[in-house]
């Protein structure tokens, strides 16, 4: 109602909505109500997706996600660090007896096994690009120095342009030899 009233009167839309009336939000301090409402909305979204796509209905995920919300409330009150979502999902997987490599359908898990190695690969690629860029810059600097020193003589062609000109000249020679025959 509040949303449509705000749209009709062209006023400000409500900030939180129905979730703001939850007991979790009521237990939070005034400055943390927005944070915990977003956190609760995210956990509700995760729970609905799991319910929607799972073949076997279970309440294990909902209970663990609720525990996470309560841990987050404690974090805002006392500063005790809550568990990470990945750790909680691994705990659920172990309690349900699902193998790490496959899920309920027997499909391969989408999470990479070695995230550190992929980070290393990315770093190596980045370093390789940087080295190549540095080499290109050095070549350009060397060519400009050469061009400045040889102002009286024409600048040399780059290796690529030399190859192209060689190909063109060889094609011309072939055409001439064919036309003579």
PDB file of C-alpha atoms in Angstrom:
ATOM      1  CA  UNK A   1       0.000   0.000   0.000  1.00  0.00           C
ATOM      2  CA  UNK A   2       2.744   2.412   0.940  1.00  0.00           C
ATOM      3  CA  UNK A   3       4.517   1.970  -2.383  1.00  0.00           C
ATOM      4  CA  UNK A   4       1.404   2.672  -4.451  1.00  0.00           C
ATOM      5  CA  UNK A   5       0.423   5.578  -2.229  1.00  0.00           C
ATOM      6  CA  UNK A   6       3.886   7.088  -2.733  1.00  0.00           C
ATOM      7  CA  UNK A   7       3.673   6.570  -6.489  1.00  0.00           C
ATOM      8  CA  UNK A   8       0.191   8.099  -6.635  1.00  0.00           C
ATOM      9  CA  UNK A   9       1.116  11.170  -4.587  1.00  0.00           C
ATOM     10  CA  UNK A  10       4.543  11.409  -6.240  1.00  0.00           C
ATOM     11  CA  UNK A  11       6.213  11.253  -2.833  1.00  0.00           C
ATOM     12  CA  UNK A  12       9.182   9.269  -1.634  1.00  0.00           C
ATOM     13  CA  UNK A  13       8.862   5.492  -1.953  1.00  0.00           C
ATOM     14  CA  UNK A  14       9.192   3.386   1.208  1.00  0.00           C
ATOM     15  CA  UNK A  15      12.724   2.305   2.008  1.00  0.00           C
ATOM     16  CA  UNK A  16      12.237  -1.218   3.363  1.00  0.00           C
ATOM     17  CA  UNK A  17       8.840  -2.770   2.691  1.00  0.00           C
ATOM     18  CA  UNK A  18       7.370  -5.827   4.408  1.00  0.00           C
ATOM     19  CA  UNK A  19      10.679  -7.299   5.476  1.00  0.00           C
ATOM     20  CA  UNK A  20      11.190  -4.323   7.782  1.00  0.00           C
ATOM     21  CA  UNK A  21       8.517  -5.736  10.125  1.00  0.00           C
ATOM     22  CA  UNK A  22      10.484  -8.963  10.688  1.00  0.00           C
ATOM     23  CA  UNK A  23      11.613  -9.845  14.218  1.00  0.00           C
ATOM     24  CA  UNK A  24      15.204  -9.947  12.990  1.00  0.00           C
ATOM     25  CA  UNK A  25      14.993  -6.307  11.959  1.00  0.00           C
ATOM     26  CA  UNK A  26      13.268  -5.385  15.211  1.00  0.00           C
ATOM     27  CA  UNK A  27      16.162  -6.839  17.223  1.00  0.00           C
ATOM     28  CA  UNK A  28      18.777  -4.825  15.308  1.00  0.00           C
ATOM     29  CA  UNK A  29      19.995  -1.413  16.410  1.00  0.00           C
ATOM     30  CA  UNK A  30      18.594   1.615  14.565  1.00  0.00           C
ATOM     31  CA  UNK A  31      21.769   2.182  12.536  1.00  0.00           C
ATOM     32  CA  UNK A  32      21.937  -1.496  11.461  1.00  0.00           C
ATOM     33  CA  UNK A  33      18.295  -1.985  10.435  1.00  0.00           C
ATOM     34  CA  UNK A  34      18.976  -1.274   6.771  1.00  0.00           C
ATOM     35  CA  UNK A  35      21.998  -3.555   6.690  1.00  0.00           C
ATOM     36  CA  UNK A  36      20.263  -6.467   8.358  1.00  0.00           C
ATOM     37  CA  UNK A  37      17.161  -6.023   6.191  1.00  0.00           C
ATOM     38  CA  UNK A  38      19.292  -6.319   3.037  1.00  0.00           C
ATOM     39  CA  UNK A  39      21.110  -9.319   4.512  1.00  0.00           C
ATOM     40  CA  UNK A  40      17.810 -10.999   5.386  1.00  0.00           C
ATOM     41  CA  UNK A  41      16.444 -10.290   1.903  1.00  0.00           C
ATOM     42  CA  UNK A  42      19.539 -11.869   0.348  1.00  0.00           C
ATOM     43  CA  UNK A  43      19.213 -14.985   2.496  1.00  0.00           C
ATOM     44  CA  UNK A  44      15.504 -15.257   1.639  1.00  0.00           C
ATOM     45  CA  UNK A  45      16.385 -15.010  -2.036  1.00  0.00           C
ATOM     46  CA  UNK A  46      18.967 -17.790  -1.707  1.00  0.00           C
ATOM     47  CA  UNK A  47      16.475 -19.985   0.167  1.00  0.00           C
ATOM     48  CA  UNK A  48      13.759 -19.516  -2.472  1.00  0.00           C
ATOM     49  CA  UNK A  49      16.178 -20.388  -5.269  1.00  0.00           C
ATOM     50  CA  UNK A  50      17.277 -23.534  -3.468  1.00  0.00           C
ATOM     51  CA  UNK A  51      13.642 -24.529  -2.860  1.00  0.00           C
ATOM     52  CA  UNK A  52      12.767 -23.854  -6.464  1.00  0.00           C
ATOM     53  CA  UNK A  53      15.593 -25.798  -8.062  1.00  0.00           C
ATOM     54  CA  UNK A  54      16.089 -28.681  -5.620  1.00  0.00           C
ATOM     55  CA  UNK A  55      14.578 -32.079  -6.400  1.00  0.00           C
ATOM     56  CA  UNK A  56      14.235 -33.176  -2.793  1.00  0.00           C
ATOM     57  CA  UNK A  57      12.511 -30.685  -0.454  1.00  0.00           C
ATOM     58  CA  UNK A  58      14.481 -30.083   2.736  1.00  0.00           C
ATOM     59  CA  UNK A  59      14.575 -27.461   5.465  1.00  0.00           C
ATOM     60  CA  UNK A  60      18.298 -27.811   6.218  1.00  0.00           C
ATOM     61  CA  UNK A  61      19.235 -24.857   4.033  1.00  0.00           C
ATOM     62  CA  UNK A  62      16.595 -22.626   5.627  1.00  0.00           C
ATOM     63  CA  UNK A  63      17.744 -23.479   9.140  1.00  0.00           C
ATOM     64  CA  UNK A  64      21.392 -22.778   8.327  1.00  0.00           C
ATOM     65  CA  UNK A  65      20.558 -19.517   6.562  1.00  0.00           C
ATOM     66  CA  UNK A  66      18.513 -18.464   9.604  1.00  0.00           C
ATOM     67  CA  UNK A  67      21.515 -19.245  11.812  1.00  0.00           C
ATOM     68  CA  UNK A  68      23.601 -17.026   9.544  1.00  0.00           C
ATOM     69  CA  UNK A  69      21.163 -14.134   9.974  1.00  0.00           C
ATOM     70  CA  UNK A  70      21.300 -14.551  13.747  1.00  0.00           C
ATOM     71  CA  UNK A  71      25.104 -14.670  13.637  1.00  0.00           C
ATOM     72  CA  UNK A  72      25.072 -11.435  11.645  1.00  0.00           C
ATOM     73  CA  UNK A  73      22.865  -9.829  14.311  1.00  0.00           C
ATOM     74  CA  UNK A  74      25.374 -10.901  16.971  1.00  0.00           C
ATOM     75  CA  UNK A  75      28.158  -9.475  14.826  1.00  0.00           C
ATOM     76  CA  UNK A  76      26.485  -6.073  14.759  1.00  0.00           C
ATOM     77  CA  UNK A  77      25.917  -6.200  18.530  1.00  0.00           C
ATOM     78  CA  UNK A  78      29.171  -7.711  19.819  1.00  0.00           C
ATOM     79  CA  UNK A  79      31.584  -7.838  16.892  1.00  0.00           C
ATOM     80  CA  UNK A  80      31.896 -11.664  16.834  1.00  0.00           C
ATOM     81  CA  UNK A  81      32.707 -12.618  13.228  1.00  0.00           C
ATOM     82  CA  UNK A  82      29.982 -14.697  11.518  1.00  0.00           C
ATOM     83  CA  UNK A  83      30.703 -17.758   9.381  1.00  0.00           C
ATOM     84  CA  UNK A  84      31.155 -17.291   5.676  1.00  0.00           C
ATOM     85  CA  UNK A  85      28.473 -18.484   3.282  1.00  0.00           C
ATOM     86  CA  UNK A  86      30.861 -20.929   1.602  1.00  0.00           C
ATOM     87  CA  UNK A  87      31.646 -22.607   4.926  1.00  0.00           C
ATOM     88  CA  UNK A  88      27.953 -22.951   5.773  1.00  0.00           C
ATOM     89  CA  UNK A  89      27.136 -24.462   2.380  1.00  0.00           C
ATOM     90  CA  UNK A  90      30.001 -26.960   2.752  1.00  0.00           C
ATOM     91  CA  UNK A  91      28.650 -27.908   6.180  1.00  0.00           C
ATOM     92  CA  UNK A  92      25.191 -28.479   4.709  1.00  0.00           C
ATOM     93  CA  UNK A  93      26.639 -30.540   1.886  1.00  0.00           C
ATOM     94  CA  UNK A  94      28.518 -32.740   4.353  1.00  0.00           C
ATOM     95  CA  UNK A  95      25.486 -33.167   6.604  1.00  0.00           C
ATOM     96  CA  UNK A  96      23.336 -34.182   3.631  1.00  0.00           C
ATOM     97  CA  UNK A  97      25.987 -36.638   2.421  1.00  0.00           C
ATOM     98  CA  UNK A  98      26.425 -35.056  -1.005  1.00  0.00           C
ATOM     99  CA  UNK A  99      29.810 -35.664  -2.608  1.00  0.00           C
ATOM    100  CA  UNK A 100      31.864 -32.522  -3.292  1.00  0.00           C
ATOM    101  CA  UNK A 101      32.564 -33.429  -6.920  1.00  0.00           C
ATOM    102  CA  UNK A 102      28.916 -34.063  -7.874  1.00  0.00           C
ATOM    103  CA  UNK A 103      25.571 -32.696  -6.806  1.00  0.00           C
ATOM    104  CA  UNK A 104      22.137 -34.390  -6.565  1.00  0.00           C
ATOM    105  CA  UNK A 105      21.890 -34.902 -10.325  1.00  0.00           C
ATOM    106  CA  UNK A 106      25.386 -36.337 -10.676  1.00  0.00           C
ATOM    107  CA  UNK A 107      26.503 -33.270 -12.595  1.00  0.00           C
ATOM    108  CA  UNK A 108      29.956 -31.847 -12.050  1.00  0.00           C
ATOM    109  CA  UNK A 109      30.172 -29.053  -9.508  1.00  0.00           C
ATOM    110  CA  UNK A 110      30.602 -25.588 -11.010  1.00  0.00           C
ATOM    111  CA  UNK A 111      33.076 -24.364  -8.388  1.00  0.00           C
ATOM    112  CA  UNK A 112      36.729 -24.512  -9.438  1.00  0.00           C
ATOM    113  CA  UNK A 113      38.904 -26.930  -7.485  1.00  0.00           C
ATOM    114  CA  UNK A 114      42.025 -24.776  -7.357  1.00  0.00           C
ATOM    115  CA  UNK A 115      41.209 -21.090  -7.217  1.00  0.00           C
ATOM    116  CA  UNK A 116      44.801 -20.232  -6.267  1.00  0.00           C
ATOM    117  CA  UNK A 117      46.190 -21.793  -9.425  1.00  0.00           C
ATOM    118  CA  UNK A 118      43.773 -19.793 -11.568  1.00  0.00           C
ATOM    119  CA  UNK A 119      44.911 -16.650  -9.781  1.00  0.00           C
ATOM    120  CA  UNK A 120      48.497 -17.585 -10.582  1.00  0.00           C
ATOM    121  CA  UNK A 121      47.581 -18.121 -14.227  1.00  0.00           C
ATOM    122  CA  UNK A 122      45.901 -14.719 -14.386  1.00  0.00           C
ATOM    123  CA  UNK A 123      48.913 -13.091 -12.786  1.00  0.00           C
ATOM    124  CA  UNK A 124      51.271 -14.828 -15.210  1.00  0.00           C
ATOM    125  CA  UNK A 125      49.192 -13.668 -18.179  1.00  0.00           C
ATOM    126  CA  UNK A 126      49.144 -10.138 -16.825  1.00  0.00           C
ATOM    127  CA  UNK A 127      52.912 -10.156 -16.353  1.00  0.00           C
ATOM    128  CA  UNK A 128      53.374 -11.529 -19.865  1.00  0.00           C
ATOM    129  CA  UNK A 129      51.256  -8.735 -21.346  1.00  0.00           C
ATOM    130  CA  UNK A 130      53.172  -6.160 -19.331  1.00  0.00           C
ATOM    131  CA  UNK A 131      56.528  -7.508 -20.543  1.00  0.00           C
ATOM    132  CA  UNK A 132      55.303  -7.478 -24.148  1.00  0.00           C
ATOM    133  CA  UNK A 133      54.047  -3.916 -23.768  1.00  0.00           C
ATOM    134  CA  UNK A 134      57.391  -2.851 -22.267  1.00  0.00           C
ATOM    135  CA  UNK A 135      59.279  -4.516 -25.130  1.00  0.00           C
ATOM    136  CA  UNK A 136      57.084  -2.738 -27.678  1.00  0.00           C
ATOM    137  CA  UNK A 137      57.701   0.594 -25.977  1.00  0.00           C
ATOM    138  CA  UNK A 138      61.466  -0.028 -25.981  1.00  0.00           C
ATOM    139  CA  UNK A 139      61.364  -0.791 -29.711  1.00  0.00           C
ATOM    140  CA  UNK A 140      59.460   2.419 -30.409  1.00  0.00           C
ATOM    141  CA  UNK A 141      61.956   4.439 -28.359  1.00  0.00           C
ATOM    142  CA  UNK A 142      64.877   2.804 -30.168  1.00  0.00           C
ATOM    143  CA  UNK A 143      63.297   3.484 -33.580  1.00  0.00           C
ATOM    144  CA  UNK A 144      62.667   7.135 -32.744  1.00  0.00           C
ATOM    145  CA  UNK A 145      66.278   7.570 -31.578  1.00  0.00           C
ATOM    146  CA  UNK A 146      67.501   5.986 -34.797  1.00  0.00           C
ATOM    147  CA  UNK A 147      65.230   8.194 -36.878  1.00  0.00           C
ATOM    148  CA  UNK A 148      66.504  11.312 -35.123  1.00  0.00           C
ATOM    149  CA  UNK A 149      70.131  10.340 -35.631  1.00  0.00           C
ATOM    150  CA  UNK A 150      69.550   9.450 -39.304  1.00  0.00           C
ATOM    151  CA  UNK A 151      67.509  12.496 -40.285  1.00  0.00           C
ATOM    152  CA  UNK A 152      69.400  12.824 -43.556  1.00  0.00           C
ATOM    153  CA  UNK A 153      68.764   9.193 -44.503  1.00  0.00           C
ATOM    154  CA  UNK A 154      65.230   7.824 -44.867  1.00  0.00           C
ATOM    155  CA  UNK A 155      63.924   5.789 -41.939  1.00  0.00           C
ATOM    156  CA  UNK A 156      64.052   2.031 -42.218  1.00  0.00           C
ATOM    157  CA  UNK A 157      60.873   0.118 -42.756  1.00  0.00           C
ATOM    158  CA  UNK A 158      59.548  -2.094 -40.004  1.00  0.00           C
ATOM    159  CA  UNK A 159      60.106  -5.855 -40.406  1.00  0.00           C
ATOM    160  CA  UNK A 160      56.452  -6.393 -41.259  1.00  0.00           C
ATOM    161  CA  UNK A 161      56.456  -3.805 -44.005  1.00  0.00           C
ATOM    162  CA  UNK A 162      59.709  -5.260 -45.390  1.00  0.00           C
ATOM    163  CA  UNK A 163      58.120  -8.700 -45.605  1.00  0.00           C
ATOM    164  CA  UNK A 164      55.094  -7.250 -47.385  1.00  0.00           C
ATOM    165  CA  UNK A 165      57.253  -5.454 -49.909  1.00  0.00           C
ATOM    166  CA  UNK A 166      59.264  -8.668 -50.503  1.00  0.00           C
ATOM    167  CA  UNK A 167      56.047 -10.580 -51.144  1.00  0.00           C
ATOM    168  CA  UNK A 168      54.835  -7.929 -53.588  1.00  0.00           C
ATOM    169  CA  UNK A 169      58.102  -7.961 -55.481  1.00  0.00           C
ATOM    170  CA  UNK A 170      58.129 -11.763 -55.667  1.00  0.00           C
ATOM    171  CA  UNK A 171      54.550 -11.705 -57.011  1.00  0.00           C
ATOM    172  CA  UNK A 172      55.546  -9.167 -59.670  1.00  0.00           C
ATOM    173  CA  UNK A 173      58.475 -11.364 -60.709  1.00  0.00           C
ATOM    174  CA  UNK A 174      56.184 -14.394 -61.026  1.00  0.00           C
ATOM    175  CA  UNK A 175      53.712 -12.435 -63.153  1.00  0.00           C
ATOM    176  CA  UNK A 176      56.515 -11.244 -65.439  1.00  0.00           C
ATOM    177  CA  UNK A 177      57.880 -14.737 -65.847  1.00  0.00           C
ATOM    178  CA  UNK A 178      54.403 -16.085 -66.667  1.00  0.00           C
ATOM    179  CA  UNK A 179      53.756 -13.335 -69.189  1.00  0.00           C
ATOM    180  CA  UNK A 180      57.090 -14.120 -70.959  1.00  0.00           C
ATOM    181  CA  UNK A 181      56.193 -17.776 -71.282  1.00  0.00           C
TER     182      UNK A 181
END
